[in-house]
Short mmCIF file of C-alpha atoms in Angstrom, two decimals:
data_model
loop_
_atom_site.label_atom_id
_atom_site.label_comp_id
_atom_site.label_asym_id
_atom_site.label_seq_id
_atom_site.Cartn_x
_atom_site.Cartn_y
_atom_site.Cartn_z
CA MET A 5 102.76 100.51 60.55
CA ASN A 6 100.05 101.90 58.03
CA GLY A 7 96.69 100.59 59.21
CA LEU A 8 96.62 99.63 62.67
CA ARG A 9 95.31 101.21 65.24
CA LEU A 10 98.02 103.63 67.82
CA ASN A 11 97.09 104.01 71.11
CA PRO A 12 97.34 107.97 70.82
CA GLN A 13 98.02 108.75 74.63
CA LEU A 14 101.48 106.72 74.47
CA LEU A 15 102.03 109.02 71.51
CA ARG A 16 102.85 111.55 73.44
CA VAL A 17 104.85 110.06 75.61
CA PRO A 18 108.57 111.90 76.01
CA LEU A 19 111.26 108.30 75.13
CA TYR A 20 113.83 107.98 78.47
CA ILE A 21 116.78 108.37 77.35
CA ALA A 22 119.10 106.62 79.08
CA GLY A 23 123.23 107.46 79.58
CA LYS A 24 125.25 106.35 77.23
CA SER A 25 127.35 102.94 77.89
CA ALA A 26 131.25 103.15 78.19
CA GLU A 27 131.28 100.61 74.81
CA GLN A 28 128.51 102.15 73.24
CA VAL A 29 131.74 105.75 73.84
CA SER A 30 134.82 103.25 73.30
CA GLN A 31 133.21 102.24 70.04
CA GLU A 32 131.61 105.36 68.48
CA LEU A 33 135.22 107.76 69.36
CA GLY A 34 137.30 105.24 69.10
CA LEU A 35 138.58 105.05 72.61
CA GLY A 36 140.49 102.70 74.97
CA GLU A 37 139.00 103.49 78.51
CA VAL A 38 136.08 105.11 79.47
CA LEU A 39 135.49 106.66 82.66
CA LYS A 40 131.24 106.70 83.15
CA LEU A 41 129.95 109.18 85.44
CA CYS A 42 126.24 109.14 84.37
CA SER A 43 124.13 107.30 85.01
CA ASN A 44 124.82 106.91 89.49
CA GLU A 45 126.69 103.45 89.23
CA ASN A 46 128.39 102.29 92.70
CA PRO A 47 132.37 102.52 91.68
CA LEU A 48 133.18 99.29 94.41
CA GLY A 49 130.78 96.94 91.60
CA SER A 50 128.03 94.43 93.65
CA SER A 51 127.82 93.35 97.22
CA PRO A 52 129.83 90.43 97.38
CA MET A 53 127.17 88.58 99.39
CA ALA A 54 125.16 89.66 96.89
CA ILE A 55 127.23 88.14 94.09
CA ALA A 56 127.23 84.67 95.66
CA ALA A 57 123.94 83.91 96.16
CA LEU A 58 123.60 85.15 93.28
CA ARG A 59 126.09 82.85 91.96
CA ASP A 60 123.96 79.56 94.28
CA MET A 61 121.52 80.77 92.50
CA LEU A 62 122.18 79.94 89.27
CA PRO A 63 121.71 76.13 88.76
CA LYS A 64 118.07 77.04 89.35
CA ALA A 65 117.78 79.29 86.40
CA HIS A 66 115.20 76.74 84.77
CA ARG A 67 112.97 77.03 87.57
CA TYR A 68 109.81 80.08 88.20
CA PRO A 69 110.89 82.10 91.30
CA GLY A 70 109.72 80.27 93.84
CA ILE A 71 110.07 81.29 97.63
CA ALA A 72 112.97 84.07 97.60
CA GLU A 73 109.65 87.26 97.22
CA ARG A 74 107.91 86.30 100.64
CA GLU A 75 112.26 85.37 101.90
CA LEU A 76 113.09 89.30 100.54
CA ARG A 77 109.99 90.87 102.45
CA SER A 78 111.14 89.10 105.45
CA GLY A 79 114.62 90.06 104.82
CA LEU A 80 113.69 93.70 104.62
CA VAL A 81 110.88 93.49 108.28
CA THR A 82 114.14 92.57 109.17
CA TYR A 83 116.49 95.22 108.20
CA TYR A 84 113.87 98.31 108.66
CA ARG A 85 112.01 96.75 112.19
CA ASN A 86 109.57 99.49 113.72
CA GLY A 87 106.17 98.10 113.23
CA LEU A 88 106.71 96.39 109.66
CA THR A 89 105.51 94.35 108.17
CA GLU A 90 105.86 91.87 105.40
CA GLN A 91 102.20 92.88 104.09
CA HIS A 92 104.05 96.80 103.99
CA ILE A 93 106.33 95.79 101.50
CA ILE A 94 105.99 95.41 97.54
CA VAL A 95 108.89 94.00 95.79
CA GLY A 96 109.40 94.67 91.43
CA SER A 97 111.58 94.55 89.17
CA GLY A 98 113.16 98.00 89.82
CA ALA A 99 112.52 100.51 91.58
CA THR A 100 111.08 102.09 88.36
CA ASP A 101 109.01 99.07 88.36
CA VAL A 102 107.29 99.84 91.59
CA LEU A 103 106.23 103.11 89.81
CA ARG A 104 105.37 102.06 87.00
CA ILE A 105 103.18 100.10 89.46
CA VAL A 106 101.38 103.01 92.01
CA ALA A 107 100.87 105.04 88.41
CA GLN A 108 99.22 102.71 86.49
CA ALA A 109 97.15 102.09 90.06
CA PHE A 110 96.29 105.64 90.76
CA ILE A 111 96.10 107.63 87.14
CA PHE A 112 93.16 107.34 85.15
CA ASP A 113 90.05 108.61 83.74
CA GLY A 114 92.17 111.75 83.48
CA GLY A 115 93.66 112.34 86.33
CA GLU A 116 96.65 114.78 87.36
CA ALA A 117 100.19 114.68 89.28
CA VAL A 118 101.78 116.81 90.92
CA MET A 119 105.94 117.54 90.18
CA CYS A 120 108.44 119.93 90.93
CA ARG A 121 110.10 121.05 87.57
CA VAL A 122 112.68 119.57 88.34
CA THR A 123 112.80 115.64 88.63
CA PHE A 124 113.87 112.77 87.69
CA PRO A 125 111.57 112.51 84.25
CA LEU A 126 109.90 109.37 84.61
CA PHE A 127 107.51 111.19 87.35
CA ALA A 128 106.26 112.21 84.40
CA LEU A 129 106.57 110.55 81.47
CA LEU A 130 104.82 107.17 83.96
CA THR A 131 102.47 110.35 84.26
CA THR A 132 101.29 110.41 80.22
CA MET A 133 101.75 107.04 80.18
CA TYR A 134 98.82 106.09 82.00
CA GLY A 135 96.51 108.87 80.41
CA GLY A 136 96.78 111.66 83.06
CA ARG A 137 99.02 115.48 83.40
CA ALA A 138 101.23 115.73 84.43
CA ILE A 139 101.03 119.59 87.20
CA ARG A 140 105.00 120.57 86.68
CA VAL A 141 105.62 123.76 89.71
CA ASP A 142 108.84 125.64 89.85
CA PRO A 143 111.58 124.98 92.12
CA ARG A 144 112.32 127.63 94.34
CA PRO A 145 115.66 129.45 93.50
CA ASP A 146 117.44 127.29 95.23
CA TYR A 147 116.77 124.49 93.01
CA ARG A 148 115.20 123.22 96.60
CA PHE A 149 111.09 121.70 96.28
CA ASP A 150 108.77 124.63 96.62
CA LEU A 151 106.14 122.74 98.95
CA PRO A 152 103.40 124.78 99.42
CA ALA A 153 102.99 125.47 95.59
CA MET A 154 102.49 122.22 95.21
CA ALA A 155 99.69 121.98 97.98
CA ASP A 156 98.34 124.75 96.02
CA ALA A 157 98.73 122.95 92.78
CA ILE A 158 96.49 119.70 94.00
CA THR A 159 93.33 120.03 93.32
CA ALA A 160 90.04 116.85 92.51
CA GLN A 161 91.96 115.80 89.67
CA THR A 162 95.69 114.47 92.05
CA ARG A 163 96.02 111.28 92.15
CA ILE A 164 99.63 111.68 93.04
CA VAL A 165 101.95 113.68 94.23
CA TRP A 166 106.14 112.36 93.55
CA LEU A 167 108.72 113.82 95.67
CA CYS A 168 112.25 112.47 95.92
CA SER A 169 114.45 113.29 98.46
CA PRO A 170 117.87 112.84 97.35
CA ASN A 171 116.09 114.02 94.07
CA ASN A 172 117.52 113.21 90.71
CA PRO A 173 119.20 115.64 89.52
CA THR A 174 120.09 118.19 92.65
CA GLY A 175 120.56 115.40 94.94
CA MET A 176 119.18 118.30 97.69
CA VAL A 177 116.62 116.55 100.34
CA LEU A 178 112.87 118.06 101.32
CA SER A 179 113.36 117.99 106.30
CA GLN A 180 111.02 116.65 108.19
CA ALA A 181 109.77 119.62 109.36
CA GLU A 182 108.92 121.16 105.87
CA VAL A 183 107.12 117.51 105.04
CA ASP A 184 105.14 117.40 108.63
CA GLU A 185 103.53 120.51 107.30
CA PHE A 186 103.66 119.77 103.92
CA ILE A 187 101.73 115.61 104.80
CA GLU A 188 98.52 117.54 107.00
CA SER A 189 97.46 119.59 104.16
CA LEU A 190 96.61 117.17 101.58
CA PRO A 191 93.53 115.72 100.83
CA GLU A 192 92.45 111.77 101.43
CA HIS A 193 91.96 111.54 98.16
CA VAL A 194 96.51 111.75 97.43
CA VAL A 195 98.99 109.35 98.30
CA VAL A 196 101.95 110.58 97.90
CA VAL A 197 104.66 109.19 96.70
CA PHE A 198 108.70 109.21 97.76
CA ASP A 199 111.12 108.24 95.13
CA GLU A 200 114.29 107.56 98.03
CA ALA A 201 116.62 105.67 95.61
CA TYR A 202 119.44 107.30 97.39
CA CYS A 203 118.87 107.48 100.69
CA ASP A 204 121.84 105.41 102.17
CA TYR A 205 123.40 109.03 101.18
CA VAL A 206 121.92 110.29 103.17
CA THR A 207 124.74 112.70 105.68
CA ASP A 208 121.79 115.55 106.90
CA PRO A 209 120.41 114.77 110.31
CA ASN A 210 116.53 116.68 109.01
CA CYS A 211 116.60 114.73 106.52
CA VAL A 212 113.11 113.64 106.51
CA ASP A 213 111.50 110.23 107.66
CA SER A 214 109.02 108.94 105.13
CA LEU A 215 108.57 106.19 107.05
CA GLN A 216 107.42 107.29 109.44
CA TYR A 217 103.59 107.78 108.06
CA VAL A 218 103.43 103.70 106.62
CA ARG A 219 103.54 103.51 110.24
CA GLN A 220 100.64 106.40 110.67
CA GLY A 221 98.82 104.96 108.04
CA ARG A 222 98.36 107.65 105.46
CA ASN A 223 98.94 107.76 102.18
CA VAL A 224 102.30 107.33 101.04
CA VAL A 225 104.18 104.82 99.57
CA THR A 226 107.74 105.03 99.56
CA VAL A 227 109.76 103.80 97.03
CA ARG A 228 113.78 101.62 97.67
CA SER A 229 116.29 100.12 95.19
CA PHE A 230 118.94 97.39 95.27
CA SER A 231 120.89 99.57 93.10
CA LYS A 232 123.25 102.30 93.88
CA SER A 233 124.94 100.95 97.49
CA ALA A 234 123.89 97.19 96.84
CA GLY A 235 124.92 97.47 93.12
CA LEU A 236 123.26 96.43 91.62
CA ALA A 237 121.33 98.14 89.08
CA ASN A 238 121.64 95.06 86.97
CA LEU A 239 119.90 92.89 88.16
CA ARG A 240 116.69 95.32 88.64
CA ILE A 241 115.42 94.86 91.54
CA GLY A 242 114.08 97.38 94.18
CA TYR A 243 109.95 97.66 96.99
CA GLY A 244 108.08 100.03 97.91
CA ILE A 245 106.44 101.03 101.40
CA ALA A 246 103.49 101.41 102.12
CA PRO A 247 100.27 100.38 104.60
CA PRO A 248 99.19 97.28 103.50
CA ASP A 249 95.81 97.82 102.78
CA LEU A 250 97.68 99.83 100.09
CA ILE A 251 100.40 97.64 99.14
CA GLU A 252 97.25 95.13 98.73
CA TYR A 253 95.98 97.76 95.96
CA LEU A 254 99.15 98.10 93.99
CA MET A 255 99.57 94.35 94.12
CA HIS A 256 96.86 93.90 91.22
CA THR A 257 98.33 95.82 89.06
CA VAL A 258 101.40 93.09 90.01
CA LEU A 259 102.16 89.91 86.88
CA PRO A 260 103.44 87.14 88.17
CA PHE A 261 107.11 86.07 88.26
CA SER A 262 107.48 89.64 87.11
CA THR A 263 110.75 89.61 89.22
CA GLY A 264 113.00 86.89 88.86
CA ALA A 265 114.48 84.66 92.08
CA LEU A 266 118.18 85.66 90.59
CA ALA A 267 117.11 88.97 91.64
CA MET A 268 115.28 88.55 94.83
CA VAL A 269 117.93 86.12 96.39
CA ALA A 270 120.94 88.40 95.73
CA ALA A 271 119.08 91.50 97.05
CA ARG A 272 117.65 88.92 100.42
CA ALA A 273 121.76 88.37 100.97
CA SER A 274 122.67 92.16 99.65
CA LEU A 275 120.55 92.85 103.48
CA ASP A 276 123.10 91.10 105.14
CA ASP A 277 126.63 92.50 103.37
CA ARG A 278 126.88 95.01 106.59
CA THR A 279 130.55 95.96 105.28
CA PHE A 280 130.07 96.25 102.05
CA ARG A 281 126.97 99.12 102.35
CA ARG A 282 128.95 100.59 105.20
CA ARG A 283 132.54 100.93 102.86
CA SER A 284 129.41 102.12 99.84
CA ARG A 285 128.44 104.70 102.02
CA GLU A 286 131.55 105.67 103.60
CA LEU A 287 132.85 106.36 100.17
CA VAL A 288 130.44 107.95 98.91
CA GLN A 289 130.60 110.20 101.97
CA GLN A 290 134.33 110.96 101.70
CA GLU A 291 134.24 111.67 97.63
CA ARG A 292 131.61 113.82 97.47
CA ALA A 293 132.99 115.93 99.32
CA PHE A 294 136.27 115.71 98.25
CA LEU A 295 134.49 116.92 94.59
CA PHE A 296 132.16 119.70 95.63
CA ALA A 297 135.39 121.15 97.00
CA ARG A 298 137.46 120.98 93.94
CA LEU A 299 134.27 122.09 92.00
CA SER A 300 133.96 124.96 94.33
CA GLU A 301 138.31 125.45 93.74
CA MET A 302 137.15 125.82 90.39
CA GLY A 303 134.56 128.00 90.12
CA LEU A 304 131.93 126.64 89.70
CA THR A 305 128.35 126.87 91.48
CA CYS A 306 127.64 123.20 92.89
CA LEU A 307 124.43 122.18 94.72
CA PRO A 308 124.98 120.33 98.16
CA SER A 309 124.14 116.89 97.01
CA GLN A 310 123.18 114.21 99.21
CA ALA A 311 123.02 111.78 97.20
CA ASN A 312 126.10 109.92 95.03
CA PHE A 313 126.58 112.58 92.53
CA LEU A 314 126.84 116.34 92.25
CA LEU A 315 125.13 119.07 90.15
CA VAL A 316 126.86 122.04 88.13
CA VAL A 317 125.37 124.66 87.16
CA ASP A 318 125.82 126.90 84.80
CA PRO A 319 129.34 126.55 84.12
CA PRO A 320 131.48 128.94 81.91
CA LEU A 321 131.05 126.80 78.99
CA ASP A 322 127.65 126.08 77.11
CA VAL A 323 126.79 123.16 78.83
CA PRO A 324 126.30 119.94 74.88
CA ALA A 325 129.57 120.96 74.38
CA LEU A 326 130.93 121.07 77.56
CA VAL A 327 129.26 117.29 77.59
CA ASP A 328 131.47 117.26 73.98
CA ALA A 329 134.92 117.70 74.96
CA LEU A 330 134.71 115.71 78.17
CA LEU A 331 132.86 112.97 76.34
CA HIS A 332 136.16 112.87 73.30
CA GLN A 333 138.82 112.47 76.23
CA GLY A 334 136.39 108.96 77.65
CA VAL A 335 135.16 110.78 80.68
CA ILE A 336 131.10 110.39 80.29
CA VAL A 337 128.31 112.81 82.47
CA ARG A 338 125.32 113.77 81.74
CA PRO A 339 123.72 116.59 80.41
CA MET A 340 120.00 117.47 82.26
CA ALA A 341 117.83 119.79 79.45
CA GLY A 342 115.63 115.94 79.57
CA PHE A 343 115.88 116.75 83.95
CA GLY A 344 113.93 120.60 83.57
CA LEU A 345 117.92 121.35 83.79
CA PRO A 346 119.45 122.81 80.34
CA ASN A 347 122.39 124.85 81.98
CA ALA A 348 123.82 122.25 84.54
CA PHE A 349 124.82 118.68 83.99
CA ARG A 350 125.21 116.05 87.26
CA VAL A 351 128.20 114.10 87.43
CA THR A 352 128.54 110.04 89.80
CA VAL A 353 130.90 110.41 92.48
CA GLY A 354 133.66 107.91 91.87
CA LEU A 355 136.64 106.63 93.50
CA ARG A 356 139.71 109.20 93.34
CA GLU A 357 141.13 108.62 90.73
CA GLN A 358 138.23 108.34 88.43
CA ASN A 359 137.38 111.50 89.88
CA GLU A 360 140.86 113.09 89.48
CA ARG A 361 140.64 112.00 85.59
CA PHE A 362 136.97 113.68 85.77
CA LEU A 363 138.32 116.97 87.17
CA ALA A 364 142.09 117.11 84.44
CA ALA A 365 139.11 116.51 81.71
CA LEU A 366 137.26 118.98 82.84
CA ARG A 367 140.69 121.62 83.76
CA THR A 368 141.45 120.74 79.80
CA ALA A 369 137.78 120.72 78.38
CA LEU A 370 137.21 124.23 79.61
CA ALA A 371 141.05 125.77 79.02
CA GLU A 372 140.57 124.39 75.25
CA ALA A 373 137.36 126.98 75.04
CA SER A 374 139.75 129.34 76.05
CA VAL A 375 137.55 129.37 79.80
CA THR A 376 140.02 129.31 82.62
CA PRO A 377 138.69 127.82 85.55
CA ALA A 378 139.07 130.15 88.98
#
């Protein structure tokens, strides 16, 4: 690249390292069936109604998207009801694309964004990508967001506060009471983004309802995904919900035909597949409790999660060594150094037989390292 003028801002952006694929691990280590529990995918697969709609749409793959976006927004209005309109919704190529849209819209001229130090790393990456400064606030000792400390970190230069509930990687949720107080304390020049990609798995009745702030017309964007309970991760389809004037402004960052009709048609159909979504939620809730109990019985510290994954902190074996030992047994989990927790790993909740295979591999890894589980 000799002679090219490079964007110095981009050189500051850390590369996002995704979890390894099962195919990659199988090829690298010469293993047979590899169990991928690192990317929080749906173990039941995809919504059958979404797959049927996708199949019906394939003959039109040569066409640019037509009315699919409007139909998806209309479907979301029906799904949520209670005062939302199509003008409250923006569609993107995955929830991450909607997060990018917000960052591009508000991070400029050296603006700041406040976030927890232990959260989805894309918040800091996007802030830096658009020339902003990421202000990281330490979590509380119990790994929950310290909202008063985050409020104290807000300055005249703050453009965005990034919140994640359930938080990735801890799985913990924000409560209605603490967020109500936080929202009331904010100056008018700040937009609050709620990343709620895992909201379908929440059972905690005290979890914040961020959509109430949208209905109140506050400077709030709620971002959700079809990747998890609908099982459409590979189609890259997500959406944001915000007051109409905010959505209208965000639309200035959206490129023409940036989200394909195949993805939007499948997503629209998945909204009607309540049976599959219910099965997905019930499986995660049941197996999450099973995994939490078994890991706790082994003497491991596992955070109480409301998502489709669990976070294990301070295991008795060094995390990189433990992750590698599991990898050589054909089980992929996610080390959390890139999420601000070098002493932790995250495991996706799978089917019962998958969870039992993971637990057996974990016991073997600890035993071979002469660490005896409780």
